[in-house]
Coordinates of C-alpha atoms in Angstrom, one line a residue:
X1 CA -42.6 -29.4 -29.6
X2 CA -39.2 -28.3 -29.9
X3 CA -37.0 -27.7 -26.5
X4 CA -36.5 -24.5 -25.9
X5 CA -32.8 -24.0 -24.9
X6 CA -31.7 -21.1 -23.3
X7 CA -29.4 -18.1 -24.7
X8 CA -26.9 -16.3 -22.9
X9 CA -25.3 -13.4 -24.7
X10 CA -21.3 -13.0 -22.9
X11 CA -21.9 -10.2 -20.9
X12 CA -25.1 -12.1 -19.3
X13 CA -22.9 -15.3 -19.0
X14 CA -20.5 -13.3 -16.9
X15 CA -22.6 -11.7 -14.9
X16 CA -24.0 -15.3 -14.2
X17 CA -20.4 -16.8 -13.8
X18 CA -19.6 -13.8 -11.3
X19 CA -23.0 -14.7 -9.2
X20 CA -22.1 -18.0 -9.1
X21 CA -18.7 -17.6 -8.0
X22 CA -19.5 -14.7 -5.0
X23 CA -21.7 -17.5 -3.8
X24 CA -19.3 -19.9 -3.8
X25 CA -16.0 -18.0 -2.7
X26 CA -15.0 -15.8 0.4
X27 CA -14.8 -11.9 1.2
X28 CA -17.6 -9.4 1.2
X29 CA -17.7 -6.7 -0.8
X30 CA -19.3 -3.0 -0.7
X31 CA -19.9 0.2 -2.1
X32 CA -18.7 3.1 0.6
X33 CA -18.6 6.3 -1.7
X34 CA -20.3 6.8 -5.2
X35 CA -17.7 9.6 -5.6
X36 CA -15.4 10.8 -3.8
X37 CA -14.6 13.5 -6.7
X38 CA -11.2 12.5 -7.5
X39 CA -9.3 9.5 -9.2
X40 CA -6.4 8.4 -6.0
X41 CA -3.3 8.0 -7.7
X42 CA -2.0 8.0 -3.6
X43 CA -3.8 7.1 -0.5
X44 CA -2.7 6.6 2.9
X45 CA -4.7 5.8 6.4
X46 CA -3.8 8.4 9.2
X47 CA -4.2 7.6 13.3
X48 CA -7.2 10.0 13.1
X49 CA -9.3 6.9 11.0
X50 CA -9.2 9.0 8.0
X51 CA -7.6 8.4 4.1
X52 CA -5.8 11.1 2.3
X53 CA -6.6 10.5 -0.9
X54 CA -4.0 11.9 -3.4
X55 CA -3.8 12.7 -7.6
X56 CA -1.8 14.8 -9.9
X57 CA -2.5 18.2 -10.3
X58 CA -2.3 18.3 -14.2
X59 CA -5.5 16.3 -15.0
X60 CA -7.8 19.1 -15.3
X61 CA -11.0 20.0 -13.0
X62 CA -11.5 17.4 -10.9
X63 CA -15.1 16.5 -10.0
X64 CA -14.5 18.0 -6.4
X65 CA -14.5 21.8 -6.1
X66 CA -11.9 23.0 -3.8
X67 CA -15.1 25.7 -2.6
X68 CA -14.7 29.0 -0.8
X69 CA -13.4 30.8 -3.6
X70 CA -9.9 29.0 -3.3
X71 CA -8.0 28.3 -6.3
X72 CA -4.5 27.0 -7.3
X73 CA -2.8 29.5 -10.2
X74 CA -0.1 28.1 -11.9
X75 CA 1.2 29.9 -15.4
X76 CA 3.1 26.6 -16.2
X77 CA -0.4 24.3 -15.9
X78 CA -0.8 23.2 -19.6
X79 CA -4.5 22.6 -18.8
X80 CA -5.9 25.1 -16.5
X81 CA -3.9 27.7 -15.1
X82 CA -6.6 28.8 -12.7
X83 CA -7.6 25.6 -10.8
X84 CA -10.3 25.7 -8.4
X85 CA -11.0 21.9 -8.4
X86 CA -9.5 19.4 -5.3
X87 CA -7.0 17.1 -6.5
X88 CA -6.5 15.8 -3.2
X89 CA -9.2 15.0 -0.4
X90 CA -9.3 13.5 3.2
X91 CA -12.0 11.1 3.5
X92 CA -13.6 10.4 6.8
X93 CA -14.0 6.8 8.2
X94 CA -16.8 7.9 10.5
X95 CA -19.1 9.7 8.8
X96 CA -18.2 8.6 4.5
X97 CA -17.5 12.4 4.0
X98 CA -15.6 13.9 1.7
X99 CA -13.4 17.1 2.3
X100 CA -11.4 18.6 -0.3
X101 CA -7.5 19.7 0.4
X102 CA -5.3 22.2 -1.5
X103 CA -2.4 20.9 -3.2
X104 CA 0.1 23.2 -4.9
X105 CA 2.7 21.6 -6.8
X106 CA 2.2 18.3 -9.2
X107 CA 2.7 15.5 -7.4
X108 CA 1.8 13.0 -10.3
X109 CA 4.2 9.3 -9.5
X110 CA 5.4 10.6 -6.2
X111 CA 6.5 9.7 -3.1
X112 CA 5.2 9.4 0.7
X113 CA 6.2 8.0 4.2
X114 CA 5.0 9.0 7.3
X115 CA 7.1 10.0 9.7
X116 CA 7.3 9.0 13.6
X117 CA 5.2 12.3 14.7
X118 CA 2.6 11.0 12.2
X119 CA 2.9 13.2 10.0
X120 CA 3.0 12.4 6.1
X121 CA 5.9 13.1 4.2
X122 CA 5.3 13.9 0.5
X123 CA 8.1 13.7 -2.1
X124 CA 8.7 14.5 -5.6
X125 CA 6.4 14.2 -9.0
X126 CA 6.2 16.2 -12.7
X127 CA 7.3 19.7 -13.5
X128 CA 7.3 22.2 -10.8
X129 CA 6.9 18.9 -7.9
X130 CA 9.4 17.4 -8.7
X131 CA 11.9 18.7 -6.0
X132 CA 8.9 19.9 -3.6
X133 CA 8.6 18.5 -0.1
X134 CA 5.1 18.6 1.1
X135 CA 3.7 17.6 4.4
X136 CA 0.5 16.7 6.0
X137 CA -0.3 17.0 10.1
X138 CA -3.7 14.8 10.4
X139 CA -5.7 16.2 12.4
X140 CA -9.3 15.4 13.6
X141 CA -12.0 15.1 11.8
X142 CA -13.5 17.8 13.1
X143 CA -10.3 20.1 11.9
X144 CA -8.7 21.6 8.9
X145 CA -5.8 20.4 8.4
X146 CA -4.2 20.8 4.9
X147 CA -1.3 20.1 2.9
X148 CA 1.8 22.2 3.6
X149 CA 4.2 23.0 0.5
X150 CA 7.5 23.2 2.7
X151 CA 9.5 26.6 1.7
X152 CA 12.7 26.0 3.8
X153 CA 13.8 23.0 2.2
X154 CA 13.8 20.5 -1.2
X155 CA 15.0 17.5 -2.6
X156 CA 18.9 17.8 -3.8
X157 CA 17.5 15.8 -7.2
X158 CA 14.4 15.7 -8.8
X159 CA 12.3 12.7 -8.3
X160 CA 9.8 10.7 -10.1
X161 CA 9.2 7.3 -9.3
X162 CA 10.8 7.3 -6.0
X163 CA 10.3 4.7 -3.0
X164 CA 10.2 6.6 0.5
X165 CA 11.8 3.9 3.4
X166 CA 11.3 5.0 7.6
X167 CA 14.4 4.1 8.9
X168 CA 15.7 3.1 12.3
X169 CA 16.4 6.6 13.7
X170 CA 12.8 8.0 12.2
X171 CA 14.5 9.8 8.9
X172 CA 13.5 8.5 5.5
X173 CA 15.8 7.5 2.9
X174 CA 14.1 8.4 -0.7
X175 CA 15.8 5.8 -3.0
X176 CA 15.7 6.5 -7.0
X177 CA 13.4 7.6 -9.6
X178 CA 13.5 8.3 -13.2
X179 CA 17.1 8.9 -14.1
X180 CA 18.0 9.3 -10.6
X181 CA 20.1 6.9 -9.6
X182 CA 20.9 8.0 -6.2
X183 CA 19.4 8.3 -2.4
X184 CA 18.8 11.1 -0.3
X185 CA 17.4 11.3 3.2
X186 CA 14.8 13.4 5.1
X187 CA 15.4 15.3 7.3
X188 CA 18.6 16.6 4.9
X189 CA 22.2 15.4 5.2
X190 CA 25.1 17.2 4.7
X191 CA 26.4 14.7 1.7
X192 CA 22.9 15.6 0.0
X193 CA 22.4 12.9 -2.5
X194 CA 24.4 10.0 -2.9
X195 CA 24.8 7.9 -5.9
X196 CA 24.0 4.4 -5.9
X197 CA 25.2 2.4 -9.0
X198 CA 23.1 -0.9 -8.3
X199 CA 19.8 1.6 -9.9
X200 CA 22.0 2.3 -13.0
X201 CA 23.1 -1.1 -13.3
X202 CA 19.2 -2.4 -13.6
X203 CA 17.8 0.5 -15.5
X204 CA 17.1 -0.9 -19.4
X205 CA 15.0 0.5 -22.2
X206 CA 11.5 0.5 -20.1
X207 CA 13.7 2.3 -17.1
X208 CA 12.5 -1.3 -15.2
X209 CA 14.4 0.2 -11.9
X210 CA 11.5 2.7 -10.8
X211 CA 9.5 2.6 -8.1
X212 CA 12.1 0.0 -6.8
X213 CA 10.6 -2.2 -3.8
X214 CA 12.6 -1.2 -0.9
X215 CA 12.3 -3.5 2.6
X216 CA 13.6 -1.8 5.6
X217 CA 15.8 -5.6 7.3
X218 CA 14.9 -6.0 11.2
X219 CA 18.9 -7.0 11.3
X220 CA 21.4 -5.1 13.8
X221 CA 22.5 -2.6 10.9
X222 CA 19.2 -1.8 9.7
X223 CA 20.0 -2.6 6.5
X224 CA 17.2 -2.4 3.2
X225 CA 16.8 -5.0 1.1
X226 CA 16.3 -3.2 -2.8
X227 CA 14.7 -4.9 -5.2
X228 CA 14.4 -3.2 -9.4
X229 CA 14.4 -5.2 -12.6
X230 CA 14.3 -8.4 -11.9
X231 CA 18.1 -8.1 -9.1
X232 CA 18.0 -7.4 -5.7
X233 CA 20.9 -6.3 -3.2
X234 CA 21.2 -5.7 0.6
X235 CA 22.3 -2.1 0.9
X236 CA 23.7 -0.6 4.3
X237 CA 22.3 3.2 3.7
X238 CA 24.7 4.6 6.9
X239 CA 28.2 3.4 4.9
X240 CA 26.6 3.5 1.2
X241 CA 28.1 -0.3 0.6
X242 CA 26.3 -3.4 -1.0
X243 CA 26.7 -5.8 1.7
X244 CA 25.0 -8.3 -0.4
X245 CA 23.8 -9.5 -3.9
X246 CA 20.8 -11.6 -3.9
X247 CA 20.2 -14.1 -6.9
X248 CA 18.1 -12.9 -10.0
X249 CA 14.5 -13.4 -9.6
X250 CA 13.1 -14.9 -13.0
X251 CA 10.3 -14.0 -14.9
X252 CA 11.3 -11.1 -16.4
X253 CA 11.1 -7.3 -15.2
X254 CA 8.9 -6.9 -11.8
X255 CA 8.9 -3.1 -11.3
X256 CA 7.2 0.4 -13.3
X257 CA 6.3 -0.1 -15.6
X258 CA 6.2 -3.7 -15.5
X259 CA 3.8 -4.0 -12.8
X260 CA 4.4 -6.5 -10.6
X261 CA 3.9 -6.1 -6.5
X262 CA 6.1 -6.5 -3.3
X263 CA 5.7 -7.7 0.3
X264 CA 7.3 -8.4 3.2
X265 CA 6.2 -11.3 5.5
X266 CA 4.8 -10.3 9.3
X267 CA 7.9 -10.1 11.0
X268 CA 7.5 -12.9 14.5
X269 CA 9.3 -15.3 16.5
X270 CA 12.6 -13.6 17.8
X271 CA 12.8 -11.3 14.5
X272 CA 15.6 -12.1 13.0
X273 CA 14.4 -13.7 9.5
X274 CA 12.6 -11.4 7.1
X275 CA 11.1 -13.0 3.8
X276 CA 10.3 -11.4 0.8
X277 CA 7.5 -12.1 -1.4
X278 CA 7.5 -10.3 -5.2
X279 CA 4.3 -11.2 -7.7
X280 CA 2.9 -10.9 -11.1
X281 CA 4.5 -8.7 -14.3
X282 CA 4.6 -7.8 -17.3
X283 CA 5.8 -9.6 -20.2
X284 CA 9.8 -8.6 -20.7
X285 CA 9.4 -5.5 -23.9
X286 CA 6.1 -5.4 -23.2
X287 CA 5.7 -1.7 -22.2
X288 CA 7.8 -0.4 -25.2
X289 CA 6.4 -2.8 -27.3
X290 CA 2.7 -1.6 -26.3
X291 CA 1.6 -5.0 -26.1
X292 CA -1.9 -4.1 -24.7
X293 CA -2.9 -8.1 -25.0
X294 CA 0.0 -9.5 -23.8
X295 CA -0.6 -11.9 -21.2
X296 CA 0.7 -11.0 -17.6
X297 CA 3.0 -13.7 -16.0
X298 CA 1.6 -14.9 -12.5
X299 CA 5.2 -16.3 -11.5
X300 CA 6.0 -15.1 -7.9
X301 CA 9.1 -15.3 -5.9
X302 CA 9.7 -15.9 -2.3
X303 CA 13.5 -15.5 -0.4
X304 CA 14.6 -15.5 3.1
X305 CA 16.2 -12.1 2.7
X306 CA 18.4 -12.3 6.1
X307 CA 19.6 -15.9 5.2
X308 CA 23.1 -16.7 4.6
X309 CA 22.6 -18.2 1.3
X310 CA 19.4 -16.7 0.1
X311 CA 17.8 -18.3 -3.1
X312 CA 14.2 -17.8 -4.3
X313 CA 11.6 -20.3 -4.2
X314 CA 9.2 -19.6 -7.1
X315 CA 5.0 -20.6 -7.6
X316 CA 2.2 -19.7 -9.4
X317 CA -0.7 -17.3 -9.0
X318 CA -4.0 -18.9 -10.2
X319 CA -4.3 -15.9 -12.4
X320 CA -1.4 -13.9 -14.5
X321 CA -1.7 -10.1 -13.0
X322 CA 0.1 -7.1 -13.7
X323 CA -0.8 -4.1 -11.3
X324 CA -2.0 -5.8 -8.4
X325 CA -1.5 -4.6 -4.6
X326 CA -0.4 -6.6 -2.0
X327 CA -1.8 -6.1 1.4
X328 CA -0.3 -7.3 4.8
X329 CA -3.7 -8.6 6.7
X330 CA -3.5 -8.4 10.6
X331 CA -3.6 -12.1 10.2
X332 CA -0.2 -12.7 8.6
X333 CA -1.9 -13.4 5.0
X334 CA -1.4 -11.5 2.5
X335 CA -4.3 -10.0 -0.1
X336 CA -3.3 -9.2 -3.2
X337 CA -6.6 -7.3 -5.1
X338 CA -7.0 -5.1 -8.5
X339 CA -5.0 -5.1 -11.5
X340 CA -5.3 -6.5 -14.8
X341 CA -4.2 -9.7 -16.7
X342 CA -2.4 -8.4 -19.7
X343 CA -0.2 -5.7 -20.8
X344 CA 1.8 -3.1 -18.7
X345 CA 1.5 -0.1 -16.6
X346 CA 1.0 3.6 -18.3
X347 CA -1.4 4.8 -19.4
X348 CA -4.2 2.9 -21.6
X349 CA -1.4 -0.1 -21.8
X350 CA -3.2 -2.8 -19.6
X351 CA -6.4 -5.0 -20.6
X352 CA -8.7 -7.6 -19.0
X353 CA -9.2 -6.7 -15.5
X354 CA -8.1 -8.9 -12.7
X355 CA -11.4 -9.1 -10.9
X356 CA -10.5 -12.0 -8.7
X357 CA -8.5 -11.1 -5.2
X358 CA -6.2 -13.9 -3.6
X359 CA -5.3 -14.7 -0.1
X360 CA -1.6 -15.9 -0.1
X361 CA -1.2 -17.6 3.1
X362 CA 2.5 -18.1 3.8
X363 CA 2.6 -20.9 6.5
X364 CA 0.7 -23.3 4.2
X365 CA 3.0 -25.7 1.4
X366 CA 3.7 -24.9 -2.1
X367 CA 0.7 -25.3 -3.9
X368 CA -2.1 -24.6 -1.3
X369 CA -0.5 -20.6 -0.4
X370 CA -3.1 -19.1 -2.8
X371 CA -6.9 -19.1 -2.2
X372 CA -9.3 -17.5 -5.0
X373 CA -11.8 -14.7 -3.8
X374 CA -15.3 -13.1 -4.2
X375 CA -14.5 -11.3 -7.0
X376 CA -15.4 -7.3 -7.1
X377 CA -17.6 -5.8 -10.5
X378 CA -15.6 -2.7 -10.8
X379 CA -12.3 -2.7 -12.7
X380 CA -9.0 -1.3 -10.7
X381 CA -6.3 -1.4 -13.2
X382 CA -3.5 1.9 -13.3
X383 CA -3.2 4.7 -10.6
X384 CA -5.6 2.1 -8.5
X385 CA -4.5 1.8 -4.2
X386 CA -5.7 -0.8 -1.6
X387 CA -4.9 0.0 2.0
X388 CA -5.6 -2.0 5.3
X389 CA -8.4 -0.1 7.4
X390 CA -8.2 -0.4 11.0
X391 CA -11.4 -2.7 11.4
X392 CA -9.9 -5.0 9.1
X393 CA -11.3 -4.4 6.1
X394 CA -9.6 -3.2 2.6
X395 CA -10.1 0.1 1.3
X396 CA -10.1 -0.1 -2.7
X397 CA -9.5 3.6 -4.6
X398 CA -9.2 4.9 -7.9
X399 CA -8.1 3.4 -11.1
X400 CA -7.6 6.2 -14.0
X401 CA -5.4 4.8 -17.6
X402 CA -6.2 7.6 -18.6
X403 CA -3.9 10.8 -19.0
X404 CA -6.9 12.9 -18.4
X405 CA -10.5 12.0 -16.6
X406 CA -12.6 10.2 -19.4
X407 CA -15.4 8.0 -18.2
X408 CA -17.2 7.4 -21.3
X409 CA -14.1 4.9 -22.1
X410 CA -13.7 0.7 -21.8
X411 CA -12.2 1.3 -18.4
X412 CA -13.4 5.2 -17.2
X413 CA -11.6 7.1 -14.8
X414 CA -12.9 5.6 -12.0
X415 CA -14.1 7.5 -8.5
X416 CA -16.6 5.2 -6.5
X417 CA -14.5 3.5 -3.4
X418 CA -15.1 0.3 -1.9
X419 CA -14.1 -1.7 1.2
X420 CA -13.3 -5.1 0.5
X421 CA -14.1 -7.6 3.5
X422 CA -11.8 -10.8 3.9
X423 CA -13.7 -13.7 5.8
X424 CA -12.2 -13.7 9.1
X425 CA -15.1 -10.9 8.9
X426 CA -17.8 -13.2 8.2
X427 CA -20.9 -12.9 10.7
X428 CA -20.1 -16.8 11.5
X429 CA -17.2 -15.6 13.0
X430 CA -18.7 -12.7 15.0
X431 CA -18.5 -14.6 18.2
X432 CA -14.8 -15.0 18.1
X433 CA -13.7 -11.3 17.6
X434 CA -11.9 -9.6 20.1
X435 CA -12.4 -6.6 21.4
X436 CA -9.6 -3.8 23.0
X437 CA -10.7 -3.2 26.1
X438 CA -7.4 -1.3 27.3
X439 CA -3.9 -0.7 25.7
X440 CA -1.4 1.8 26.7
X441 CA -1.3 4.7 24.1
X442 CA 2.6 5.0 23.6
X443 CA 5.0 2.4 24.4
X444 CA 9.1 2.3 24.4
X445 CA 11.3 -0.5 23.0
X446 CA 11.6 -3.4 24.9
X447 CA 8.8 -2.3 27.3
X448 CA 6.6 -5.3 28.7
X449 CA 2.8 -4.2 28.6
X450 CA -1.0 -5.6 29.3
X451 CA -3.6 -5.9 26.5
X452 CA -7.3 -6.3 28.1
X453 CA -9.5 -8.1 25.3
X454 CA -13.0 -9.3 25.5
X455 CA -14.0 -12.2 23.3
X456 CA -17.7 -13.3 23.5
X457 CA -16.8 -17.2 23.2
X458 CA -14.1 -19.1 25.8
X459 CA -10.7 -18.4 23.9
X460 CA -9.2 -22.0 23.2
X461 CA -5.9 -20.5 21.5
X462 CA -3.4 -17.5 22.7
X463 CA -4.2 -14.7 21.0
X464 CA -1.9 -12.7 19.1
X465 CA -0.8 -8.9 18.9
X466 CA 0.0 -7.9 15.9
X467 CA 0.9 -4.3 14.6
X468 CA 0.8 -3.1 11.3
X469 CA 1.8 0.7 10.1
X470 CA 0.4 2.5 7.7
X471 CA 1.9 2.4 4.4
X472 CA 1.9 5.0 1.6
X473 CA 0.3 3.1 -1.6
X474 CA 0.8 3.7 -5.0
X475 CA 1.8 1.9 -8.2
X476 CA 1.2 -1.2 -6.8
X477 CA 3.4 -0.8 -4.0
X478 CA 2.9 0.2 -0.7
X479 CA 6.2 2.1 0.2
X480 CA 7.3 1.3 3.8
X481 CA 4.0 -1.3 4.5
X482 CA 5.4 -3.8 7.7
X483 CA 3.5 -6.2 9.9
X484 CA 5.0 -7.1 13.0
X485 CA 3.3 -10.4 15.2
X486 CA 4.5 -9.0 19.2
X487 CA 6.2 -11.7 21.8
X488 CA 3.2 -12.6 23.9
X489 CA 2.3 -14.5 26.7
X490 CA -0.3 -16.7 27.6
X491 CA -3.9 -15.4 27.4
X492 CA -4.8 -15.3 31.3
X493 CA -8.7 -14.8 31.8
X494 CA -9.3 -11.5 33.6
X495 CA -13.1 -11.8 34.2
X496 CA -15.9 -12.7 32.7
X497 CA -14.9 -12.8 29.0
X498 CA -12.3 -10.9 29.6
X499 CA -8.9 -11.7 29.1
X500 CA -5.3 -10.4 29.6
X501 CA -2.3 -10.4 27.3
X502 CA 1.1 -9.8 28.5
X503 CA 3.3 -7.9 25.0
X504 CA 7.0 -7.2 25.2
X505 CA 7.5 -4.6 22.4
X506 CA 10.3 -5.3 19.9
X507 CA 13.5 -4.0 20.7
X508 CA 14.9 -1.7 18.3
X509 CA 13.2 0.4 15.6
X510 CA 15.6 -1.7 12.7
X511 CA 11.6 -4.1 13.5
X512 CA 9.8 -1.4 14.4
X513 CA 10.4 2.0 13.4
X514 CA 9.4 4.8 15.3
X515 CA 5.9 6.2 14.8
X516 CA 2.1 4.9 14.9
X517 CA 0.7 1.1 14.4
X518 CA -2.2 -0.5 14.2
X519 CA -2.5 -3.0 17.1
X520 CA -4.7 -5.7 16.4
X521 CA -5.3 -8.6 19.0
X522 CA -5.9 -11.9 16.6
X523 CA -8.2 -14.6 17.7
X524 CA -8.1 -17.9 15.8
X525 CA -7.4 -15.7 12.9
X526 CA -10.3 -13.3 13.9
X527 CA -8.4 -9.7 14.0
X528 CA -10.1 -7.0 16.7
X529 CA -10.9 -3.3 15.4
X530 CA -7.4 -1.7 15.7
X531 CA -6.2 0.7 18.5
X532 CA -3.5 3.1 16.9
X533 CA -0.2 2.4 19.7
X534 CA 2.9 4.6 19.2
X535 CA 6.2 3.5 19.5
X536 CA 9.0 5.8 21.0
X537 CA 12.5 5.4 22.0

């Protein structure tokens, strides 16, 4: 009798492959909302544990009605000029629902920040956004707060593609967009916008300068470290000077629409050092070419941005990715999650989907930084967001290369959201997660304060404090994104399993600007559920 030998047709093969490998490799994954009615081109975490979820306003009806008879008119709306469908929503942590928010004025490859009220700061987009200022107060859950369209005051220059910065002081410096090279600040300064030539000097035929990563430097000036194309500069915003030029990074182009992803290591020890760590891009041309199938580099580059003689130190991702987010974990590590593994940015211009996360973990040697995870089943490619959660987990939204909604396509418009666990939240490690017992609400610079923690096992280690903001994501970038590890003393027992932590807060807002963190007490790598801390002058 013959031996039967079995058949797998690809797409069973894969799924087999991807069974295997979530067996074998860390992270959790889950399904948290099978629509949450809109594609989030935006999305930021508030203090209040909810996500403001963000699009354009031009797509169209939405699958989310904005209910009570409320509608947005607008003459100029090529699609619908009577628009009664949300293109923004808040989504609550709690409870999974799903309100929907009025937004007026296209905000389609804007800009965001919050501010140190914690409030968040909404800049630019298309057509009649692009000079708009919007603003929205979270509120609780239980509230209606909304988006406010600010009538008193606009950008000097339009802007689309813009990177928002929190400075020092609390203001925000707004730094490009599409031929925009220049800054401007909220609140408003007298000199309005002011050019900065290092933007024109980058820009080629792709416009590789947009969405340039901009890293606010814990160094006495406060000064940002800019990043577009594939150059870099140190820029002192208060006297409009260059202080620096940082070598070229190569590989190619590393911003939109090239795709690739910035971070900036947890800021620690006495906080003077600040690395950078770029990933991932398109191939150079590829955009204008409309190279759908050409492969993604997986080249990143690492620098000690507040060194004297800074030079990057390059390695290799396991996996070439273009549109990938990088997410600063209370740990330190860094995730970087969705995005594809050929072609570019815009839209219908990227192709096999980067499935696979990676933890990059910065303390370990050249070839050991990157660890392969569980991958995910749903593809996150253009307009897709990941943001940190304050019980540690990742929230994964949207994904639409489309210029419209279109689901019946390859890769649909995609609404479902998901929480991606890392393993430090792995039930083996239950019994080494802290807990926040007590932390002050607000502290000042420099102030020396207690942390009460419970941990149900002896702790063997001292455990850290870590705070991370909030960041505005989008584009593969998450504008303003900062982890800072606190100065901490030993962790005294306080009772049984109970523990206390002595925290100095950082001294100046150049580490910390001024606003709302995360606070995270670390055990052995085991982050706590956050307490949201303010920091005030």
């Amino acid at each position: 009798m013959a031996e039967l030998v079995p058949y797998f047709t690809p797409g069973l093969l894969l799924l087999l492959l991807l069974s295997i490998a979530r067996a074998d490799l860390p992270g959790t994954w889950e399904l948290i909302v099978q629509d949450a009615g809109i594609a989030s081109m935006h999305t930021a975490v508030t203090r209040f544990n909810t996500v403001v979820l963000l699009d354009r306003t031009n797509t169209g009806p939405s699958r989310k009605s904005l209910g009570r008879h409320r509608c947005r008119r607008d003459p100029n709306d090529v699609v619908l000029k009577r628009d009664c469908y949300a293109h923004s929503v808040l989504f609550d942590l709690g409870t999974n629902q799903i309100r929907p928010l009025m937004i007026q004025t296209d905000t389609w490859c804007s800009s965001g920040q919050f501010l140190s009220d914690g409030s968040l700061l909404q800049t630019g987009g298309d057509r009649d956004g692009f000079k708009k200022i919007r603003k929205f107060e979270p509120c609780d859950p239980n509230e209606t707060c909304d988006w406010v369209e600010l009538q008193d005051t606009e950008l000097r220059t339009g802007r689309w593609y813009a990177t928002n910065q929190i400075l020092p002081d609390g203001s925000v410096i707004i730094v490009g967009g599409r031929g925009t090279n220049t800054v401007e600040y909220y609140p408003p300064r007298q000199n309005g916008a002011v050019p900065f030539q290092f933007l024109a000097d980058v820009e080629d035929k792709q416009m590789d300068n947009l969405y340039p990563y901009v890293h606010l430097l814990p160094d006495d000036a406060g000064n940002l470290f800019v990043f577009a194309n594939s150059r870099a500069v140190k820029y002192n915003h208060q006297t409009n000077t260059i202080v620096k030029e940082y070598p070229a990074l190569d590989g190619g182009p590393r911003n939109y629409p090239s795709g690739g992803s910035s971070a900036m290591l947890a800021i620690q020890g006495d906080f003077a050092t600040a690395e950078i760590l770029i990933c991932g891009g398109a191939q150079p041309g590829a955009f204008t070419a409309r190279a759908v199938d050409a492969p993604a580099h997986g080249t990143c580059g690492r620098i000690v941005a507040t060194a004297a003689d800074p030079v990057w130190v390059t390695e290799e991702m396991p996996l070439g990715r273009i549109m990938g987010d990088m997410v600063n974990l209370p740990t330190g590590e860094i995730l970087i999650i969705n995005g594809a593994q050929a072609g570019s940015q815009g839209f219908e211009m990227g192709s096999d989907p980067c499935l696979y996360p990676l933890l990059y973990r910065p303390d370990q040697p050249i070839g050991l930084r990157f660890m392969t995870l569980n991958p995910g089943t749903i593809p996150r490619m253009y307009h897709s967001t990941a943001n940190l959660l304050p019980d540690g987990r990742i929230l994964l939204a949207g994904s639409n290369p489309h210029y419209f909604y279109k689901f019946n396509a390859e890769f649909p418009t995609e609404l479902r959201i998901e929480a991606f666990s890392p393993e430090y939240l792995s039930p083996d490690r239950a019994n080494l997660r802290p807990e926040i017992r007590e932390i002050p609400q607000i502290v000042r610079y420099g102030e020396v304060f207690d942390v009460f923690v419970t941990v149900p096992l002896p702790v063997v280690e001292t455990i850290q404090i870590n705070w991370g903001n909030a960041p505005f994501a989008t584009h593969s970038f998450s504008q303003g994104q900062r982890l800072v590890k606190l100065t901490v003393g030993p962790t005294l027992p306080d009772g049984e399993s109970r523990y206390r932590i002595q925290c100095t807060a950082p001294l100046n807002g150049a580490v910390t600007p001024p606003g709302y963190y995360m606070a995270f007490a670390v055990n052995q790598g085991v982050p706590s559920i956050a307490r949201w801390i303010r920091i005030v002058s």
